[in-house]
PDB file of C-alpha atoms in Angstrom:
ATOM      1  CA  MET N   1    -124.840  51.288  91.086  1.00 92.00           C
ATOM      2  CA  ARG N   2    -124.062  53.093  87.846  1.00 95.00           C
ATOM      3  CA  ARG N   3    -124.770  56.975  87.591  1.00 96.00           C
ATOM      4  CA  ALA N   4    -127.299  56.379  84.750  1.00 96.00           C
ATOM      5  CA  ASP N   5    -129.252  54.122  87.249  1.00 96.00           C
ATOM      6  CA  ALA N   6    -129.032  56.649  89.994  1.00 97.00           C
ATOM      7  CA  GLU N   7    -130.151  59.254  87.769  1.00 97.00           C
ATOM      8  CA  ALA N   8    -133.250  57.689  86.544  1.00 96.00           C
ATOM      9  CA  LEU N   9    -134.207  56.707  90.044  1.00 96.00           C
ATOM     10  CA  LEU N  10    -133.595  60.551  90.914  1.00 97.00           C
ATOM     11  CA  ARG N  11    -136.290  61.520  88.151  1.00 96.00           C
ATOM     12  CA  GLN N  12    -138.738  58.626  89.036  1.00 96.00           C
ATOM     13  CA  MET N  13    -138.921  60.440  92.449  1.00 96.00           C
ATOM     14  CA  THR N  14    -138.045  64.279  91.761  1.00 95.00           C
ATOM     15  CA  GLN N  15    -139.294  66.356  88.778  1.00 95.00           C
ATOM     16  CA  GLY N  16    -139.345  70.001  90.459  1.00 95.00           C
ATOM     17  CA  GLN N  17    -135.752  72.005  89.445  1.00 95.00           C
ATOM     18  CA  SER N  18    -134.612  73.364  92.210  1.00 94.00           C
ATOM     19  CA  LEU N  19    -134.158  70.074  93.856  1.00 96.00           C
ATOM     20  CA  LEU N  20    -132.855  68.431  90.861  1.00 97.00           C
ATOM     21  CA  ARG N  21    -129.939  71.225  90.972  1.00 96.00           C
ATOM     22  CA  HIS N  22    -129.385  70.571  94.338  1.00 96.00           C
ATOM     23  CA  ALA N  23    -128.866  67.170  93.830  1.00 97.00           C
ATOM     24  CA  ARG N  24    -126.326  68.090  90.828  1.00 98.00           C
ATOM     25  CA  ALA N  25    -124.689  70.347  93.241  1.00 98.00           C
ATOM     26  CA  VAL N  26    -124.128  68.043  95.753  1.00 98.00           C
ATOM     27  CA  GLU N  27    -123.169  65.384  93.512  1.00 98.00           C
ATOM     28  CA  ILE N  28    -120.215  67.934  92.558  1.00 98.00           C
ATOM     29  CA  VAL N  29    -118.996  68.608  95.658  1.00 98.00           C
ATOM     30  CA  MET N  30    -119.173  64.792  96.682  1.00 98.00           C
ATOM     31  CA  ARG N  31    -116.946  63.764  93.514  1.00 98.00           C
ATOM     32  CA  ALA N  32    -114.645  66.501  94.701  1.00 98.00           C
ATOM     33  CA  GLN N  33    -114.657  65.217  98.202  1.00 98.00           C
ATOM     34  CA  ALA N  34    -114.039  61.539  97.031  1.00 98.00           C
ATOM     35  CA  ARG N  35    -110.902  63.072  94.681  1.00 98.00           C
ATOM     36  CA  ALA N  36    -109.694  64.730  97.712  1.00 98.00           C
ATOM     37  CA  ARG N  37    -110.099  62.158 100.171  1.00 97.00           C
ATOM     38  CA  GLY N  38    -109.471  58.957  98.211  1.00 97.00           C
ATOM     39  CA  GLY N  39    -112.824  57.613  97.956  1.00 98.00           C
ATOM     40  CA  ASP N  40    -114.636  56.182  94.844  1.00 98.00           C
ATOM     41  CA  GLU N  41    -116.125  59.067  93.012  1.00 98.00           C
ATOM     42  CA  GLU N  42    -118.689  57.360  91.420  1.00 98.00           C
ATOM     43  CA  GLN N  43    -120.747  56.231  94.702  1.00 98.00           C
ATOM     44  CA  TRP N  44    -119.744  59.256  96.611  1.00 98.00           C
ATOM     45  CA  GLY N  45    -121.432  61.087  93.539  1.00 98.00           C
ATOM     46  CA  ILE N  46    -124.324  59.072  93.593  1.00 98.00           C
ATOM     47  CA  ALA N  47    -124.609  59.698  97.422  1.00 98.00           C
ATOM     48  CA  GLY N  48    -124.816  63.164  96.885  1.00 98.00           C
ATOM     49  CA  MET N  49    -127.224  63.245  93.814  1.00 98.00           C
ATOM     50  CA  LEU N  50    -129.964  60.792  95.814  1.00 98.00           C
ATOM     51  CA  HIS N  51    -129.905  61.973  99.268  1.00 97.00           C
ATOM     52  CA  ASP N  52    -133.227  64.512  98.713  1.00 97.00           C
ATOM     53  CA  ALA N  53    -134.641  61.927  95.994  1.00 97.00           C
ATOM     54  CA  ASP N  54    -137.867  61.285  97.920  1.00 96.00           C
ATOM     55  CA  TYR N  55    -137.917  64.538  99.503  1.00 95.00           C
ATOM     56  CA  GLU N  56    -140.524  66.009  96.997  1.00 95.00           C
ATOM     57  CA  LYS N  57    -143.063  63.144  97.099  1.00 95.00           C
ATOM     58  CA  TRP N  58    -142.763  62.241 100.304  1.00 95.00           C
ATOM     59  CA  PRO N  59    -141.255  64.831 102.649  1.00 93.00           C
ATOM     60  CA  ALA N  60    -142.636  63.019 105.999  1.00 93.00           C
ATOM     61  CA  GLU N  61    -141.116  59.748 105.109  1.00 92.00           C
ATOM     62  CA  HIS N  62    -137.721  61.607 104.021  1.00 93.00           C
ATOM     63  CA  PRO N  63    -135.235  59.736 103.593  1.00 95.00           C
ATOM     64  CA  SER N  64    -136.711  56.040 104.199  1.00 94.00           C
ATOM     65  CA  ARG N  65    -138.169  55.627 100.664  1.00 95.00           C
ATOM     66  CA  ILE N  66    -134.976  56.369  99.116  1.00 97.00           C
ATOM     67  CA  VAL N  67    -132.874  54.442 101.763  1.00 97.00           C
ATOM     68  CA  ALA N  68    -135.425  51.644 101.067  1.00 97.00           C
ATOM     69  CA  ALA N  69    -134.883  51.969  97.111  1.00 97.00           C
ATOM     70  CA  LEU N  70    -131.104  51.571  97.851  1.00 97.00           C
ATOM     71  CA  ARG N  71    -131.105  48.656 100.233  1.00 97.00           C
ATOM     72  CA  GLU N  72    -133.502  46.930  97.817  1.00 97.00           C
ATOM     73  CA  ARG N  73    -130.329  47.333  95.358  1.00 96.00           C
ATOM     74  CA  HIS N  74    -127.900  45.969  97.868  1.00 97.00           C
ATOM     75  CA  GLU N  75    -126.511  49.269  97.960  1.00 97.00           C
ATOM     76  CA  ALA N  76    -125.225  49.364 101.844  1.00 96.00           C
ATOM     77  CA  ASP N  77    -123.285  52.197 101.725  1.00 96.00           C
ATOM     78  CA  LEU N  78    -124.968  54.291  99.954  1.00 97.00           C
ATOM     79  CA  ALA N  79    -128.060  53.606 102.047  1.00 97.00           C
ATOM     80  CA  ASP N  80    -126.393  54.175 105.242  1.00 97.00           C
ATOM     81  CA  ALA N  81    -124.821  57.281 104.043  1.00 97.00           C
ATOM     82  CA  ILE N  82    -127.778  59.005 103.013  1.00 97.00           C
ATOM     83  CA  ALA N  83    -129.862  57.901 106.364  1.00 96.00           C
ATOM     84  CA  ALA N  84    -127.572  59.637 108.268  1.00 95.00           C
ATOM     85  CA  HIS N  85    -127.322  62.848 106.332  1.00 94.00           C
ATOM     86  CA  TYR N  86    -128.997  65.131 108.980  1.00 93.00           C
ATOM     87  CA  THR N  87    -127.315  64.593 112.231  1.00 92.00           C
ATOM     88  CA  LYS N  88    -130.736  64.741 114.733  1.00 90.00           C
ATOM     89  CA  TRP N  89    -131.507  61.738 112.717  1.00 93.00           C
ATOM     90  CA  GLN N  90    -128.678  60.473 115.121  1.00 92.00           C
ATOM     91  CA  GLN N  91    -127.484  57.604 112.532  1.00 94.00           C
ATOM     92  CA  PRO N  92    -124.209  56.048 112.548  1.00 93.00           C
ATOM     93  CA  TYR N  93    -121.324  57.700 110.374  1.00 94.00           C
ATOM     94  CA  THR N  94    -120.049  54.132 109.523  1.00 90.00           C
ATOM     95  CA  THR N  95    -118.074  55.371 106.134  1.00 96.00           C
ATOM     96  CA  PRO N  96    -115.747  58.506 105.004  1.00 98.00           C
ATOM     97  CA  MET N  97    -118.533  58.882 102.131  1.00 98.00           C
ATOM     98  CA  ALA N  98    -121.113  59.376 105.213  1.00 97.00           C
ATOM     99  CA  LYS N  99    -119.331  62.274 107.004  1.00 98.00           C
ATOM    100  CA  ALA N 100    -118.559  63.857 103.723  1.00 98.00           C
ATOM    101  CA  LEU N 101    -122.362  63.923 102.949  1.00 98.00           C
ATOM    102  CA  VAL N 102    -123.530  65.285 106.219  1.00 97.00           C
ATOM    103  CA  ALA N 103    -120.934  68.295 105.867  1.00 98.00           C
ATOM    104  CA  SER N 104    -121.679  68.721 102.209  1.00 98.00           C
ATOM    105  CA  ASP N 105    -125.646  68.746 102.162  1.00 97.00           C
ATOM    106  CA  GLU N 106    -126.782  72.062 103.893  1.00 96.00           C
ATOM    107  CA  LEU N 107    -123.685  74.140 103.410  1.00 97.00           C
ATOM    108  CA  THR N 108    -123.633  73.547  99.475  1.00 97.00           C
ATOM    109  CA  GLY N 109    -127.539  74.921  99.401  1.00 96.00           C
ATOM    110  CA  PHE N 110    -126.427  77.736 101.721  1.00 97.00           C
ATOM    111  CA  VAL N 111    -122.861  78.351  99.417  1.00 98.00           C
ATOM    112  CA  MET N 112    -125.247  78.803  96.013  1.00 97.00           C
ATOM    113  CA  ALA N 113    -127.785  80.945  97.949  1.00 96.00           C
ATOM    114  CA  CYS N 114    -124.827  83.564  98.966  1.00 97.00           C
ATOM    115  CA  SER N 115    -123.946  82.935  95.321  1.00 97.00           C
ATOM    116  CA  LEU N 116    -127.334  84.025  93.613  1.00 95.00           C
ATOM    117  CA  VAL N 117    -127.464  87.202  95.434  1.00 95.00           C
ATOM    118  CA  ARG N 118    -124.188  88.809  93.875  1.00 94.00           C
ATOM    119  CA  PRO N 119    -124.174  90.290  90.389  1.00 93.00           C
ATOM    120  CA  ASP N 120    -120.473  88.012  89.733  1.00 95.00           C
ATOM    121  CA  ARG N 121    -122.505  85.064  90.996  1.00 96.00           C
ATOM    122  CA  ILE N 122    -119.916  81.828  92.335  1.00 97.00           C
ATOM    123  CA  LEU N 123    -117.238  83.399  90.176  1.00 96.00           C
ATOM    124  CA  GLY N 124    -116.077  86.198  92.557  1.00 94.00           C
ATOM    125  CA  LEU N 125    -117.937  84.385  95.749  1.00 97.00           C
ATOM    126  CA  GLU N 126    -115.219  84.449  98.677  1.00 97.00           C
ATOM    127  CA  VAL N 127    -115.662  82.692 101.837  1.00 98.00           C
ATOM    128  CA  LYS N 128    -115.681  85.492 103.752  1.00 98.00           C
ATOM    129  CA  SER N 129    -118.940  86.513 102.158  1.00 97.00           C
ATOM    130  CA  VAL N 130    -120.395  83.240 103.144  1.00 98.00           C
ATOM    131  CA  LEU N 131    -119.095  83.395 106.666  1.00 98.00           C
ATOM    132  CA  LYS N 132    -120.562  86.640 107.036  1.00 98.00           C
ATOM    133  CA  ARG N 133    -124.041  85.797 105.782  1.00 98.00           C
ATOM    134  CA  PHE N 134    -124.002  82.701 108.170  1.00 98.00           C
ATOM    135  CA  LYS N 135    -123.923  84.761 110.743  1.00 97.00           C
ATOM    136  CA  GLU N 136    -127.126  86.559 109.200  1.00 97.00           C
ATOM    137  CA  PRO N 137    -130.250  84.931 110.457  1.00 94.00           C
ATOM    138  CA  LYS N 138    -132.482  86.415 108.519  1.00 96.00           C
ATOM    139  CA  PHE N 139    -130.538  85.242 105.153  1.00 97.00           C
ATOM    140  CA  ALA N 140    -131.691  81.617 103.700  1.00 95.00           C
ATOM    141  CA  ALA N 141    -133.089  81.775 107.232  1.00 94.00           C
ATOM    142  CA  THR N 142    -134.492  77.801 106.985  1.00 90.00           C
ATOM    143  CA  VAL N 143    -130.955  76.559 107.127  1.00 93.00           C
ATOM    144  CA  GLU N 144    -130.053  74.987 110.584  1.00 94.00           C
ATOM    145  CA  ARG N 145    -126.661  76.840 111.167  1.00 97.00           C
ATOM    146  CA  ASP N 146    -126.049  74.500 113.751  1.00 96.00           C
ATOM    147  CA  GLU N 147    -126.595  71.406 111.746  1.00 96.00           C
ATOM    148  CA  VAL N 148    -123.992  72.688 109.414  1.00 97.00           C
ATOM    149  CA  LEU N 149    -121.550  73.243 112.290  1.00 98.00           C
ATOM    150  CA  ARG N 150    -121.821  69.771 113.643  1.00 97.00           C
ATOM    151  CA  GLY N 151    -121.804  68.196 109.886  1.00 97.00           C
ATOM    152  CA  CYS N 152    -118.501  70.009 110.002  1.00 98.00           C
ATOM    153  CA  GLU N 153    -117.504  68.457 112.882  1.00 98.00           C
ATOM    154  CA  VAL N 154    -118.404  65.212 112.047  1.00 97.00           C
ATOM    155  CA  LEU N 155    -115.912  65.302 109.050  1.00 98.00           C
ATOM    156  CA  GLY N 156    -113.251  67.145 111.110  1.00 98.00           C
ATOM    157  CA  VAL N 157    -113.181  70.269 109.191  1.00 98.00           C
ATOM    158  CA  THR N 158    -113.686  74.155 109.891  1.00 98.00           C
ATOM    159  CA  LEU N 159    -116.649  75.968 108.359  1.00 98.00           C
ATOM    160  CA  GLU N 160    -114.179  78.335 106.629  1.00 98.00           C
ATOM    161  CA  ASP N 161    -112.369  75.375 104.699  1.00 98.00           C
ATOM    162  CA  GLN N 162    -115.508  73.291 103.784  1.00 98.00           C
ATOM    163  CA  ALA N 163    -117.090  76.854 102.567  1.00 98.00           C
ATOM    164  CA  ARG N 164    -113.728  77.049 100.725  1.00 98.00           C
ATOM    165  CA  PHE N 165    -113.842  73.599  99.254  1.00 98.00           C
ATOM    166  CA  ILE N 166    -117.463  73.731  98.291  1.00 98.00           C
ATOM    167  CA  ILE N 167    -116.783  77.269  96.549  1.00 98.00           C
ATOM    168  CA  GLU N 168    -113.804  75.487  94.851  1.00 98.00           C
ATOM    169  CA  ALA N 169    -115.909  72.220  93.641  1.00 98.00           C
ATOM    170  CA  LEU N 170    -118.854  74.243  92.352  1.00 98.00           C
ATOM    171  CA  ARG N 171    -117.154  77.299  90.613  1.00 98.00           C
ATOM    172  CA  PRO N 172    -116.302  75.120  87.176  1.00 97.00           C
ATOM    173  CA  HIS N 173    -119.852  74.172  86.910  1.00 97.00           C
ATOM    174  CA  ALA N 174    -121.207  77.935  87.330  1.00 97.00           C
ATOM    175  CA  ILE N 175    -123.025  77.747  84.263  1.00 95.00           C
ATOM    176  CA  GLU N 176    -124.637  74.413  84.681  1.00 95.00           C
ATOM    177  CA  LEU N 177    -125.867  75.388  88.009  1.00 96.00           C
ATOM    178  CA  GLY N 178    -127.088  78.897  86.971  1.00 95.00           C
ATOM    179  CA  LEU N 179    -124.235  80.223  89.073  1.00 96.00           C
ATOM    180  CA  ALA N 180    -122.507  82.015  86.310  1.00 94.00           C
ATOM    181  CA  PRO N 181    -122.635  86.270  85.965  1.00 91.00           C
ATOM    182  CA  GLY N 182    -126.134  87.011  83.643  1.00 82.00           C
ATOM    183  CA  SER N 183    -127.278  83.793  83.735  1.00 74.00           C
ATOM    184  CA  GLY N 184    -130.920  83.605  84.385  1.00 59.00           C
ATOM    185  CA  ALA N 185    -131.900  83.360  88.030  1.00 50.00           C
ATOM    186  CA  PRO N 186    -132.918  80.004  88.907  1.00 51.00           C
ATOM    187  CA  GLU N 187    -135.634  78.519  91.201  1.00 46.00           C
ATOM    188  CA  THR N 188    -135.187  79.378  95.082  1.00 44.00           C
ATOM    189  CA  PRO N 189    -132.215  77.351  95.971  1.00 48.00           C
ATOM    190  CA  ARG N 190    -132.448  74.014  98.256  1.00 49.00           C
ATOM    191  CA  ALA N 191    -131.077  75.926 100.991  1.00 47.00           C
ATOM    192  CA  THR N 192    -134.025  78.205 101.084  1.00 39.00           C
ATOM    193  CA  LEU N 193    -136.485  75.442 101.670  1.00 38.00           C
ATOM    194  CA  SER N 194    -137.862  74.195 104.972  1.00 36.00           C
ATOM    195  CA  ASP N 195    -135.893  71.008 106.123  1.00 40.00           C
ATOM    196  CA  GLY N 196    -138.978  70.597 108.601  1.00 38.00           C
ATOM    197  CA  ALA N 197    -139.680  67.134 107.422  1.00 42.00           C
ATOM    198  CA  LYS N 198    -135.946  65.851 108.333  1.00 46.00           C
TER     199      LYS N 198
END
């Protein structure tokens, strides 16, 4: 699947800037994961871009709509990865791409939330700050901490290492993502939205 086709599919289903920004952020992180793990950067990025594509229009059916759309396009690996990006769905992790996605989704949103409460945004964000916020239940309260930890376990990384990886992946894109100092505050980050429909 080409990125342009994936983006067109995303925009058919999603209009909200918060979800579009989250899609782009997870795409960036997944591209970095592919480079680090020898994966197909384009495909891994597309998995990140499309993982929540149907959430806005069909939250109660998420992710079945986007998974079905990908299967219709014979994109089995993408469909399988997106079908498994929440551990409580109890879907198998059949590829490294699927493991990377479940470990990157929630934590990417959480790292962005950590950035937005700092004057220097992501440019000065340190891992220790993310870990401290992670222990504060009232901060980005709808982020399921146990889900983040299970995702890291699936990928075989520590929370500390995964947080560092995500910060380093997002930092070069700070302006685009609204995470640079002085940039206008974006809408509520994906990390603070309810994932109850998952």
